XYZ file of C-alpha atoms in Angstrom:
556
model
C 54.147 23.918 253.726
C 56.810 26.098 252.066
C 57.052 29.523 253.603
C 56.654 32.733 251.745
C 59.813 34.254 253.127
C 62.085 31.467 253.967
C 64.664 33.775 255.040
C 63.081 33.598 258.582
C 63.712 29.623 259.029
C 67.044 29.515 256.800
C 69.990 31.501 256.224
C 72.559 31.920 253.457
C 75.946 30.812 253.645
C 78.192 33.686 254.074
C 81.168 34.327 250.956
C 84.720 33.424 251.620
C 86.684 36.287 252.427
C 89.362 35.189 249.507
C 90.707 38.244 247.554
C 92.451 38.055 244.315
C 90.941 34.019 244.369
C 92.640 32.493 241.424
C 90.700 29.226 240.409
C 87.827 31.118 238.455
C 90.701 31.242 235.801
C 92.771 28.112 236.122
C 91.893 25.237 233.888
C 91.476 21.354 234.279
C 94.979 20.124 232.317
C 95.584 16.585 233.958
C 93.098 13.796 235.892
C 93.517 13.858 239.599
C 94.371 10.515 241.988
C 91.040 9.229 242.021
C 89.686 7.257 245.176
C 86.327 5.050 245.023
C 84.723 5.005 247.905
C 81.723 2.429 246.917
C 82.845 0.124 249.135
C 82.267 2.282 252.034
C 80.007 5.370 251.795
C 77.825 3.742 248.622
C 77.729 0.515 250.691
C 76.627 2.407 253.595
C 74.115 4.330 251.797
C 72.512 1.668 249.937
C 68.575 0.064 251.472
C 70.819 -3.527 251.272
C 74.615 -3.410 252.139
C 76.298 -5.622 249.970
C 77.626 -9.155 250.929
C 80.730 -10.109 250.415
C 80.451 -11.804 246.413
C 78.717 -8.431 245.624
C 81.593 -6.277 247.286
C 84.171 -8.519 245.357
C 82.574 -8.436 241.869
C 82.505 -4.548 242.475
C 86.234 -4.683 243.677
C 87.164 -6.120 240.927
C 85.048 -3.910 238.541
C 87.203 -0.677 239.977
C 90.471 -2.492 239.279
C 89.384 -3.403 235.465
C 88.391 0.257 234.961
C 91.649 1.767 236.548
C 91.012 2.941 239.696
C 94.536 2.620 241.676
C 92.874 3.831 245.187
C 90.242 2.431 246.459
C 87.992 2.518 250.182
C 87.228 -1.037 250.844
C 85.280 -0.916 253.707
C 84.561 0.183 257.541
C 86.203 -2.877 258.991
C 85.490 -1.816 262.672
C 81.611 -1.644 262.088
C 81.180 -6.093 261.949
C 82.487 -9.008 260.737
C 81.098 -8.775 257.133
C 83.409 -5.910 256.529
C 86.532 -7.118 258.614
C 86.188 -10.804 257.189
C 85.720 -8.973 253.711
C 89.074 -6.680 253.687
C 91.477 -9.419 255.398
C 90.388 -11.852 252.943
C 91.393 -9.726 250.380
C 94.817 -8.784 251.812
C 94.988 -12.737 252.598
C 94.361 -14.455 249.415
C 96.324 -12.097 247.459
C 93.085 -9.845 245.359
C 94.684 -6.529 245.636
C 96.903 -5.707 242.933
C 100.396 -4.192 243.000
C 99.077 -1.010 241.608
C 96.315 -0.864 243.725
C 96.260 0.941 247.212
C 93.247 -0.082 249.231
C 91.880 2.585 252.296
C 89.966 2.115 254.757
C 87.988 4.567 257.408
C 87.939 4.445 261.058
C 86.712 7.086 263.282
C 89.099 8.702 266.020
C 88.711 6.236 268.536
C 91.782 3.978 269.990
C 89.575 0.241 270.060
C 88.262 0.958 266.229
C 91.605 2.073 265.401
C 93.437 -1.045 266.305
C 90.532 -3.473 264.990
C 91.669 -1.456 261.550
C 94.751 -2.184 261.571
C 94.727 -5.560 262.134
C 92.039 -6.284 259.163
C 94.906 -5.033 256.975
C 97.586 -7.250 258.537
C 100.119 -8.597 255.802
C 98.867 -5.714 253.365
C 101.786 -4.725 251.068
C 100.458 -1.189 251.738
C 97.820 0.261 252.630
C 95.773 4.154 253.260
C 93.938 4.643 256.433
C 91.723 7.180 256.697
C 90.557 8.624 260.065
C 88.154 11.737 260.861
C 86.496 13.737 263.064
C 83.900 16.122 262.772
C 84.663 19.977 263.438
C 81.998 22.436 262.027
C 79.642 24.149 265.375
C 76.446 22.480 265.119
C 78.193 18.982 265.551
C 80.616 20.389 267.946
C 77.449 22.356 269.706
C 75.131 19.098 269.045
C 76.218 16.060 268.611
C 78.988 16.343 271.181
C 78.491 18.993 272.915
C 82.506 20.001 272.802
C 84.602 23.016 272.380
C 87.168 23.657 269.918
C 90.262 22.502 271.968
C 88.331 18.810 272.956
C 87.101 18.778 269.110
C 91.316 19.741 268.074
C 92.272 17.174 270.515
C 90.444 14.118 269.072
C 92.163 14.841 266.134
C 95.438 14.875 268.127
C 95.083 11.818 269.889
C 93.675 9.805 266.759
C 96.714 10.616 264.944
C 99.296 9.288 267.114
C 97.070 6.355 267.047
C 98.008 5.975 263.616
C 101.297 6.555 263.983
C 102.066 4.321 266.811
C 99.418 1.072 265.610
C 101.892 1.381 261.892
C 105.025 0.643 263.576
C 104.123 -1.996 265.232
C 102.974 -3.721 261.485
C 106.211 -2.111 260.225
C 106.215 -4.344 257.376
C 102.932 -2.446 255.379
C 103.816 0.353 253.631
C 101.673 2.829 255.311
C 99.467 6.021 254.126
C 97.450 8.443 255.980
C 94.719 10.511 255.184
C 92.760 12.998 258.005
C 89.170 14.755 257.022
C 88.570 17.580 259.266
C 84.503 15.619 258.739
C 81.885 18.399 258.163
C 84.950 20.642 256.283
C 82.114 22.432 254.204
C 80.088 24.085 257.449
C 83.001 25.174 259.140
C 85.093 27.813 260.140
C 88.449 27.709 257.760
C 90.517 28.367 260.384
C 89.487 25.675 262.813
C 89.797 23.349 259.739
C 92.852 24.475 259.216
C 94.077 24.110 263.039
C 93.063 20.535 262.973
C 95.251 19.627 259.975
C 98.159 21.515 260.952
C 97.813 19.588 264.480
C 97.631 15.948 262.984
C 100.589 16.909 260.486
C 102.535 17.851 263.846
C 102.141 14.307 264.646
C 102.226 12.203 261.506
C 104.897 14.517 260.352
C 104.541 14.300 256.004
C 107.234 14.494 253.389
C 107.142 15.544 249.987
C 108.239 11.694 249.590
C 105.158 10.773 251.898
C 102.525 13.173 252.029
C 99.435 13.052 254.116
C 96.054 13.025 252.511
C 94.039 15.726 253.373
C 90.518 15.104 253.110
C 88.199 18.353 253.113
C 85.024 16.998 252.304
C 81.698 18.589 251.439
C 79.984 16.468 253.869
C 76.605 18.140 253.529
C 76.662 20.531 250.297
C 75.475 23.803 251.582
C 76.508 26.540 249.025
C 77.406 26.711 245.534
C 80.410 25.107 244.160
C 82.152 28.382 243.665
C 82.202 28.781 247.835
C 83.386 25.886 247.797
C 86.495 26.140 245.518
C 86.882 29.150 247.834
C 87.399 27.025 250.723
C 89.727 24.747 249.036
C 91.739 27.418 247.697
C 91.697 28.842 251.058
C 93.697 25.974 252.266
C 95.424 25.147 249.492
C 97.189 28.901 250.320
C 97.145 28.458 253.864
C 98.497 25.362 254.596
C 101.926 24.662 255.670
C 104.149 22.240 253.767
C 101.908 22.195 250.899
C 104.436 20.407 249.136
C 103.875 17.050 251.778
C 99.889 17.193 251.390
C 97.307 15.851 249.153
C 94.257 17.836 248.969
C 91.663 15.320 248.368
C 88.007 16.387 247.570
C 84.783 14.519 248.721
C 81.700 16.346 247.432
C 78.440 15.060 248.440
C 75.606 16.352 245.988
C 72.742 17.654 248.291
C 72.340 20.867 246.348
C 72.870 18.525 242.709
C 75.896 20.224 242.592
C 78.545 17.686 243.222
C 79.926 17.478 239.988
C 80.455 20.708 239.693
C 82.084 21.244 242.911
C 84.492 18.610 242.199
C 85.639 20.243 238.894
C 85.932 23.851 240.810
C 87.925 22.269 243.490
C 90.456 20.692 241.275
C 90.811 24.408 240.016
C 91.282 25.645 243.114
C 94.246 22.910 243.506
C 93.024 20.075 244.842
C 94.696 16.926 243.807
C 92.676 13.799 244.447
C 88.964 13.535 244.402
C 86.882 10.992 246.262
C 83.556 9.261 244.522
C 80.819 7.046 243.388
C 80.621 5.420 239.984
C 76.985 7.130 239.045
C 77.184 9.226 242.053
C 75.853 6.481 244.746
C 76.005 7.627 248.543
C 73.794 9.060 251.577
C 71.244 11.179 251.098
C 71.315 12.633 247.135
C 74.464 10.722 246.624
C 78.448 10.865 246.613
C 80.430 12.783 243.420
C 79.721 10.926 240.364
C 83.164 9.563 239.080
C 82.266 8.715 235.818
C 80.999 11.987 234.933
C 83.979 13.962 236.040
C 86.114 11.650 234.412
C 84.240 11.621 231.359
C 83.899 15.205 231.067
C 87.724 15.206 231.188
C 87.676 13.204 228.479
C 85.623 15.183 226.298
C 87.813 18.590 227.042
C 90.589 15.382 225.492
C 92.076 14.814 228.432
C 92.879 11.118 229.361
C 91.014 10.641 232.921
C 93.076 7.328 233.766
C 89.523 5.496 233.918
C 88.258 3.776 230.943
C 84.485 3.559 230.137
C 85.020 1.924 227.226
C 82.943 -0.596 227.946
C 80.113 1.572 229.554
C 77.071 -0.859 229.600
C 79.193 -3.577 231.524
C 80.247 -1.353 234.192
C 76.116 -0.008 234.463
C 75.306 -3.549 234.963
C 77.586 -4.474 237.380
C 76.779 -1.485 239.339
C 73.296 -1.835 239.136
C 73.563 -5.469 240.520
C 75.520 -4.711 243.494
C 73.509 -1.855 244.682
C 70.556 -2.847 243.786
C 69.777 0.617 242.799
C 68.803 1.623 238.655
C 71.245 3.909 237.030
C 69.175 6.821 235.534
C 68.002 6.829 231.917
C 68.941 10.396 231.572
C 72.575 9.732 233.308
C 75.233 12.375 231.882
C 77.058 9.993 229.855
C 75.776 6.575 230.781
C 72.213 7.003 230.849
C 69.957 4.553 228.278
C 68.696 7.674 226.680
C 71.394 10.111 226.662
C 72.610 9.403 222.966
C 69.322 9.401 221.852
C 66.841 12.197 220.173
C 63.588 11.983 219.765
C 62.934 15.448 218.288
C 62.652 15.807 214.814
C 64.929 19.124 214.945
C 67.175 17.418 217.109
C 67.480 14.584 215.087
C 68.061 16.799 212.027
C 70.888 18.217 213.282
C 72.519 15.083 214.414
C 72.186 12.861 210.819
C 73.772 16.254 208.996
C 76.735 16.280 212.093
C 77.146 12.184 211.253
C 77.184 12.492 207.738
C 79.797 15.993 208.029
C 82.013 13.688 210.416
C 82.200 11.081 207.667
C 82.859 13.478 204.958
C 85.667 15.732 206.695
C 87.307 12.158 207.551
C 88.438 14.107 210.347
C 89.147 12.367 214.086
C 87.818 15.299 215.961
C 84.337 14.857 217.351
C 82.057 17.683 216.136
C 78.637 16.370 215.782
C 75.405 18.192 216.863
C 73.748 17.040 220.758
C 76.742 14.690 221.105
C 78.979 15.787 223.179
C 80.790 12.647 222.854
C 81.293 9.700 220.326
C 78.926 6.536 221.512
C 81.364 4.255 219.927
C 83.933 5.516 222.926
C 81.779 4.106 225.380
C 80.973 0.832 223.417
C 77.471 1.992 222.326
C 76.543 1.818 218.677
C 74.816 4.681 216.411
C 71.850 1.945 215.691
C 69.753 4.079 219.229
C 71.282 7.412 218.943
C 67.892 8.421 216.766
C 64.819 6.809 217.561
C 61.850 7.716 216.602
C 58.081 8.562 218.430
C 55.400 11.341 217.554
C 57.957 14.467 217.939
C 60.362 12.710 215.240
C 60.977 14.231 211.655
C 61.852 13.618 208.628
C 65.801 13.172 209.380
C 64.919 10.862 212.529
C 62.932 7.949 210.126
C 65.510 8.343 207.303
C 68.528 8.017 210.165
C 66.801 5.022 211.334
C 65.961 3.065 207.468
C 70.120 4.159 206.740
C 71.481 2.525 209.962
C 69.392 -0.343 209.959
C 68.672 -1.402 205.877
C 71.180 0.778 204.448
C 69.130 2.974 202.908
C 69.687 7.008 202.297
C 66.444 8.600 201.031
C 66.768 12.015 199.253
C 64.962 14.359 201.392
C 61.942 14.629 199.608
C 61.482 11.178 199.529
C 62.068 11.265 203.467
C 59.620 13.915 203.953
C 57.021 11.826 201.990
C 57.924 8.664 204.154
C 57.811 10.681 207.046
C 54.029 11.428 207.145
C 53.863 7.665 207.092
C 55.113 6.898 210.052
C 54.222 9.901 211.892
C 50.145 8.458 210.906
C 51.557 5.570 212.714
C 52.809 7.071 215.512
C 49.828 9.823 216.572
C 47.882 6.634 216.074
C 49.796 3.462 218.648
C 50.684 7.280 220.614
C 54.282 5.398 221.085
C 57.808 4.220 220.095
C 57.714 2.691 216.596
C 61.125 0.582 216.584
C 63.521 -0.281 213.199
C 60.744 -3.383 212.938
C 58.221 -1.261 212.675
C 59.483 1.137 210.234
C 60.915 -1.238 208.319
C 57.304 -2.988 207.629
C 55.596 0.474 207.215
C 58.582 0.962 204.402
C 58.036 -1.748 202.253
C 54.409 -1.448 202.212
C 54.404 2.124 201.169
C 56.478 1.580 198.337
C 55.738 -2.230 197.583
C 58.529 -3.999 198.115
C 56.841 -7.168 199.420
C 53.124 -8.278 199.711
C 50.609 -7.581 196.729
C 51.729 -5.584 194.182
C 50.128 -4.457 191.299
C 53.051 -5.025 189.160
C 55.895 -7.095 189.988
C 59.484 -8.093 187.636
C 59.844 -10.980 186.982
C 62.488 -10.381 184.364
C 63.943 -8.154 181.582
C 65.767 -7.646 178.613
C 67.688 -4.566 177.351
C 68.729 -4.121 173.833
C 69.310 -1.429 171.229
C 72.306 0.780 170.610
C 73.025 4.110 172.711
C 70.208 6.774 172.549
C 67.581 4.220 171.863
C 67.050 1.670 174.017
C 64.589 -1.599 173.933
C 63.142 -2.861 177.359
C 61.668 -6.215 177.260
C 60.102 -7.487 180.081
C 57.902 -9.934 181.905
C 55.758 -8.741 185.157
C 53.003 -10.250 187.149
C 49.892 -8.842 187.205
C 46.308 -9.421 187.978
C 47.550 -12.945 188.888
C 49.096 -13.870 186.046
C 52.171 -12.870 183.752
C 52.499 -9.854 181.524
C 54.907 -9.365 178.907
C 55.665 -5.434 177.765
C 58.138 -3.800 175.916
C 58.923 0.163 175.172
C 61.474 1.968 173.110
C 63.557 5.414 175.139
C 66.666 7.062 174.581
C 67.975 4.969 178.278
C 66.977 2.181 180.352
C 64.394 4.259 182.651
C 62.597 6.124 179.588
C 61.878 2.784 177.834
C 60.468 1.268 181.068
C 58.276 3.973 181.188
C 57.526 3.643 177.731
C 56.560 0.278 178.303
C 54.244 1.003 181.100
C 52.438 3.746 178.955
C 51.647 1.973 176.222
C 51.154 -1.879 177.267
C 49.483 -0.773 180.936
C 48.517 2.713 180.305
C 50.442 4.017 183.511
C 51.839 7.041 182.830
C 54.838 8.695 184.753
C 57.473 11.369 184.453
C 60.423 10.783 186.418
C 61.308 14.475 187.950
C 64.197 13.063 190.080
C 66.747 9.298 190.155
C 69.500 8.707 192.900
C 71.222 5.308 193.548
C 73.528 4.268 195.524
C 75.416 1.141 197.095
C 74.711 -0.450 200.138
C 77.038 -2.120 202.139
C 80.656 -1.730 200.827
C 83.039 -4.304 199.029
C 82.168 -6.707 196.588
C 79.671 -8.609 197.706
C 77.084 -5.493 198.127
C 73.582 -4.347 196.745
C 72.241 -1.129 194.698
C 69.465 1.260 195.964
C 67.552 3.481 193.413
C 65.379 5.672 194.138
C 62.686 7.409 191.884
C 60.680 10.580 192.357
C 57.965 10.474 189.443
C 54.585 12.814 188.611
C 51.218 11.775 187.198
C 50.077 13.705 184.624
C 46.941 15.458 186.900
C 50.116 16.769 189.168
C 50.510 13.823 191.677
C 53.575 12.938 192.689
C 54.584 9.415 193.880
C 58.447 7.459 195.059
C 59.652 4.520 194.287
C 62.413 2.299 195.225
C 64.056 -0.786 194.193
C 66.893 -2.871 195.405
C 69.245 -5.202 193.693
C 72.719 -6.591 192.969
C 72.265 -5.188 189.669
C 71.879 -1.270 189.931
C 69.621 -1.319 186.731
C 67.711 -4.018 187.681
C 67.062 -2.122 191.263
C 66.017 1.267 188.712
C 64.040 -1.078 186.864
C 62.203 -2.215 190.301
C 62.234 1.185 191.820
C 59.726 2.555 188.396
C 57.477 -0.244 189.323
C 57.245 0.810 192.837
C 56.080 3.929 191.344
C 53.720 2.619 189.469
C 52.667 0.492 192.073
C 52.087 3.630 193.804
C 49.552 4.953 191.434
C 47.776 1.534 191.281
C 47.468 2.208 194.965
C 45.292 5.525 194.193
């Protein structure tokens, strides 16, 4: 039961004392060293670890995609993870642009089981931590400071002295002062400056310095406090990497990621789609592809976003969200008619300005970057409009109502959706389409064929139709095409029609394409009925597109 005043069970976390803090007004310019750490924390988090094929088709998904660091595993916690990194320094997987890591904690017999999975490595990152912040200190190990500083300590001359005796691996190092995000700055900062006493950075070969959000217990802004803390209060900044691993426990990960690269870090440590313990690791993808849209090249490509969904979703077992930033099923598609609106005017605006910067309504990016199509970004349910139905005829048939015409197809299909009270897909409104407006099926009047004579200003239609199950032939005189088809109908048929509006257009482009024309016509007690006819002749579609008018009236 939640309590009224929560305030007596929990308390807020207390602002950084940071004056003149710089990063509210620095600005994301370049990507960061990214590190994936699926292999590791997602694996660890997941209901089923992975086996070893799924650890090596998601291995080699992060080296398609670009990722040049990545955490391969925990190869003192069994022989699944040991057997998996040493095969993949033995049979020769890890490319020469690739720098695998992998975690240890500070103890001397996990240490030197790590070091020998990566035996023969060309080089490699080893990452070793130890929690700091006063509840674990107070109880989980019941330590002081100087026992908590001295793990730290001792683990990094571990590292130091198990790399030269494998001198032949280029070596890295990277130290998390574990639980960075609940404790005190200073004691961080103690523990960093101790293991850099030891490991001894250059500017040539810096030590990675991990301060992770292990639980996120504040907003990001406290956060890029505490990075910017330490980024001024660090010595030899110049030989450090400031590497960032947000966990998302407040939903916030994202964010804090972005905020800490402000506040300087250099390196930020992930998930693709945010796997990891509890509410999940910093979603890679989405920082990277929010770089993208500020036009910033992340170093990670997406562009084949549906490919890397499915391999993830196969290795963890676990679905990626429909409403994913970015990579989500949904996410490029409206199903508002106001939404939808907005997008099919900021699609047809792109394609008239010709103009290769994005600027279309609700899209924050192009689909096509990500190797999605347009054909989903509208789709179309009860809360569709007008724009939403037309959006889906264009992209599927071709066709490119005028607006009124839309509007009156519109009430069609939203009859058709109040009444399934679903999704109506392209099939669907395809099928409603042509029966509306006759294009297949019975008709009341169907061309068969036609002949146009006369000179300019008065024209001759000639033509044969079926009707009533049998063949009609009727003729009319107009000053064009359109006005003696109409003459026709009047006085062979007695349909009469006034045509208040006619748009064509091709579909398709190149040779080898067909005409759409449309036809807005009234009856004479005020009705007003559409028509539309398609061809390879654009008068021959007119011709058809009159008929489906007066098919329309036949209708009643």
């Amino acid at each position: 039961m939640m309590l009224t005043d929560p305030s007596q069970k929990y308390r807020a976390f207390p602002q950084i004392d940071l004056p003149n803090r710089q990063w509210p007004g620095n600005v994301i310019t370049s990507p960061p060293r990214w590190l994936s750490t699926d292999l590791r924390d997602g694996n660890q988090a997941l209901i089923d670890p992975m086996n070893a094929e799924k650890k090596s088709r998601f291995f080699d998904l992060l080296v398609k995609v670009g990722v040049k660091e990545i955490e391969v595993g925990f190869p003192s916690a069994g022989a699944t993870e040991f057997d998996f990194i040493s095969a993949l320094v033995k049979d020769g997987r890890i490319p020469d642009d690739v720098m695998v890591q992998v975690l240890t904690q500070a103890r001397e017999d996990l240490i030197a089981t790590t070091f020998e999975s990566l035996r023969g490595a060309k080089k490699a990152i080893v990452h070793v931590y130890n929690a700091v912040s006063p509840a674990w200190r107070r109880i989980v190990f019941g330590m002081e400071r100087p026992q908590i500083k001295e793990i730290a300590v001792t683990a990094a001359k571990l590292l130091r002295d198990n790399a030269a005796a494998q001198p032949d691996t280029d070596w890295h190092f990277e130290y998390s002062p574990e639980t960075f995000s609940t404790a005190e700055l200073d004691f961080s900062l103690e523990c960093c400056e101790a293991v850099m006493d030891i490991l001894m950075p250059t500017p040539d070969k810096p030590l990675i310095l991990n301060l992770p959000a292990t639980v996120e217990c504040a907003t990001p802004n406290i956060y890029a406090d505490q990075i910017e803390w330490m980024c001024r209060h660090i010595s030899k900044r110049d030989s450090v990497v400031i590497s960032l691993h947000p966990h998302n426990d407040r939903g916030t990960g994202v964010a804090a990621a972005e905020l800490g690269l402000m506040a300087g870090a250099d390196r930020v440590e992930g998930c693709l789609f945010g796997n990891g313990e509890r509410t999940g690791n910093c979603d890679l993808v989405t920082v990277a592809l929010n770089m993208y849209t500020q036009g910033i090249n992340p170093g990670l490509d997406f562009s084949d976003i549906d490919e890397v969904i499915q391999t993830v979703e196969y290795c963890n077992q676990l679905p990626v969200h429909p409403r994913h930033p970015y990579a989500g099923e949904l996410v490029f598609t409206a199903f508002s008619g106001s939404h939808q609106d907005a997008i099919k005017k900021g699609f047809a605006a792109q394609e008239a300005r010709n103009d290769l910067i994005w600027d279309v309504p609700y899209l924050p990016i192009d689909p096509k970057d990500l190797g999605r199509d347009y054909e989903a970004v509208i789709r179309v349910n009860s809360q569709s409009g007008k724009g939403g139905v037309a959006w889906v005829l264009q992209q599927d048939k071709g066709f490119k109502l005028p607006k009124r015409m839309q509007a009156d197809f519109s009430r069609v299909v939203q009859g058709m959706a109040d009444q399934s009270s679903r999704e109506l897909n392209a099939a669907d409104i395809w099928t409603a389409f042509q029966d509306h407006y006759h294009l297949g099926g019975e008709q009341a009047y169907r061309l068969i064929d036609y002949q146009e004579g006369g000179a300019a200003g008065d024209r001759i239609f000639t033509g044969k139709i079926a009707h009533k199950g049998g063949e009609r032939s009727i003729s009319g005189r107009g000053n064009g095409l359109l006005s003696s088809v109409l003459a026709a109908l009047r006085e062979e048929l007695g349909v009469e029609l006034e045509i208040a509006d006619y748009s064509e257009h091709a579909i398709g482009s190149g040779s080898d394409v067909n005409a759409a024309a449309y036809v807005e016509c009234r009856t004479p007690d005020g009705r007003t009925v559409f028509g539309v006819g398609t061809d390879a002749d654009v008068a021959t579609a007119s011709v058809q597109a009159v008929l489906s008018a007066a098919n329309a009236v036949a209708r009643g």
